[in-house]
PDB file of C-alpha atoms in Angstrom:
ATOM      1  CA  UNK O   1      76.398  87.556 104.500  1.00  0.00           C
ATOM      2  CA  UNK O   2      78.834  89.114 102.047  1.00  0.00           C
ATOM      3  CA  UNK O   3      81.151  86.962  99.961  1.00  0.00           C
ATOM      4  CA  UNK O   4      84.380  88.426  98.606  1.00  0.00           C
ATOM      5  CA  UNK O   5      86.972  86.891  96.275  1.00  0.00           C
ATOM      6  CA  UNK O   6      90.231  85.842  97.916  1.00  0.00           C
ATOM      7  CA  UNK O   7      93.203  86.195  95.579  1.00  0.00           C
ATOM      8  CA  UNK O   8      95.781  83.420  95.773  1.00  0.00           C
ATOM      9  CA  UNK O   9      98.469  85.971  96.632  1.00  0.00           C
ATOM     10  CA  UNK O  10      97.022  86.529 100.127  1.00  0.00           C
ATOM     11  CA  UNK O  11      99.530  85.118 102.621  1.00  0.00           C
ATOM     12  CA  UNK O  12      98.405  81.940 104.347  1.00  0.00           C
ATOM     13  CA  UNK O  13      95.423  81.200 102.115  1.00  0.00           C
ATOM     14  CA  UNK O  14      95.091  77.453 101.559  1.00  0.00           C
ATOM     15  CA  UNK O  15      91.754  77.487  99.746  1.00  0.00           C
ATOM     16  CA  UNK O  16      89.545  75.928 102.413  1.00  0.00           C
ATOM     17  CA  UNK O  17      87.956  76.799 105.729  1.00  0.00           C
ATOM     18  CA  UNK O  18      86.093  79.668 107.336  1.00  0.00           C
ATOM     19  CA  UNK O  19      88.084  82.870 107.507  1.00  0.00           C
ATOM     20  CA  UNK O  20      87.670  86.352 108.859  1.00  0.00           C
ATOM     21  CA  UNK O  21      88.966  88.718 106.216  1.00  0.00           C
ATOM     22  CA  UNK O  22      89.999  92.327 105.990  1.00  0.00           C
ATOM     23  CA  UNK O  23      88.484  93.591 102.743  1.00  0.00           C
ATOM     24  CA  UNK O  24      89.788  96.404 100.565  1.00  0.00           C
ATOM     25  CA  UNK O  25      88.133  97.458  97.315  1.00  0.00           C
ATOM     26  CA  UNK O  26      85.904  94.355  97.335  1.00  0.00           C
ATOM     27  CA  UNK O  27      88.784  91.886  97.712  1.00  0.00           C
ATOM     28  CA  UNK O  28      90.175  90.085 100.756  1.00  0.00           C
ATOM     29  CA  UNK O  29      93.611  91.393 101.699  1.00  0.00           C
ATOM     30  CA  UNK O  30      94.317  89.702 105.053  1.00  0.00           C
ATOM     31  CA  UNK O  31      92.912  86.481 106.487  1.00  0.00           C
ATOM     32  CA  UNK O  32      92.526  84.824 109.871  1.00  0.00           C
ATOM     33  CA  UNK O  33      91.286  81.234 109.853  1.00  0.00           C
ATOM     34  CA  UNK O  34      88.656  80.407 112.450  1.00  0.00           C
ATOM     35  CA  UNK O  35      90.461  77.148 113.224  1.00  0.00           C
ATOM     36  CA  UNK O  36      93.618  79.123 114.110  1.00  0.00           C
ATOM     37  CA  UNK O  37      92.120  81.870 116.274  1.00  0.00           C
ATOM     38  CA  UNK O  38      89.591  79.835 118.304  1.00  0.00           C
ATOM     39  CA  UNK O  39      91.261  76.996 120.216  1.00  0.00           C
ATOM     40  CA  UNK O  40      87.894  75.407 121.097  1.00  0.00           C
ATOM     41  CA  UNK O  41      86.636  75.442 117.503  1.00  0.00           C
ATOM     42  CA  UNK O  42      84.827  72.182 116.716  1.00  0.00           C
ATOM     43  CA  UNK O  43      85.859  71.944 113.061  1.00  0.00           C
ATOM     44  CA  UNK O  44      82.419  72.505 111.582  1.00  0.00           C
ATOM     45  CA  UNK O  45      82.681  74.640 108.455  1.00  0.00           C
ATOM     46  CA  UNK O  46      79.365  76.489 108.341  1.00  0.00           C
ATOM     47  CA  UNK O  47      79.019  80.283 108.355  1.00  0.00           C
ATOM     48  CA  UNK O  48      76.759  80.118 111.415  1.00  0.00           C
ATOM     49  CA  UNK O  49      79.787  78.896 113.399  1.00  0.00           C
ATOM     50  CA  UNK O  50      81.067  82.482 113.356  1.00  0.00           C
ATOM     51  CA  UNK O  51      78.084  83.380 115.521  1.00  0.00           C
ATOM     52  CA  UNK O  52      79.116  80.758 118.061  1.00  0.00           C
ATOM     53  CA  UNK O  53      82.918  80.996 117.878  1.00  0.00           C
ATOM     54  CA  UNK O  54      83.288  84.590 116.710  1.00  0.00           C
ATOM     55  CA  UNK O  55      83.194  86.157 120.141  1.00  0.00           C
ATOM     56  CA  UNK O  56      79.739  87.297 121.184  1.00  0.00           C
ATOM     57  CA  UNK O  57      78.417  88.385 117.813  1.00  0.00           C
ATOM     58  CA  UNK O  58      75.375  86.135 118.161  1.00  0.00           C
ATOM     59  CA  UNK O  59      73.436  88.563 120.354  1.00  0.00           C
ATOM     60  CA  UNK O  60      74.140  91.487 118.017  1.00  0.00           C
ATOM     61  CA  UNK O  61      72.581  89.795 114.987  1.00  0.00           C
TER      62      UNK O  61
END
């Protein structure tokens, strides 16, 4: 898993929660919170949740 810095200037960033990020030059530039894009999300904040709630990625890993 890659970890990238998220500058505070990114719109909508509140400092907590799993996000899917568009990355440019090693820095997040646009975010989508898992809790906002998956209505059935259970609130668990572990990276493995992306494999469950991220839309079928689990079988590709």
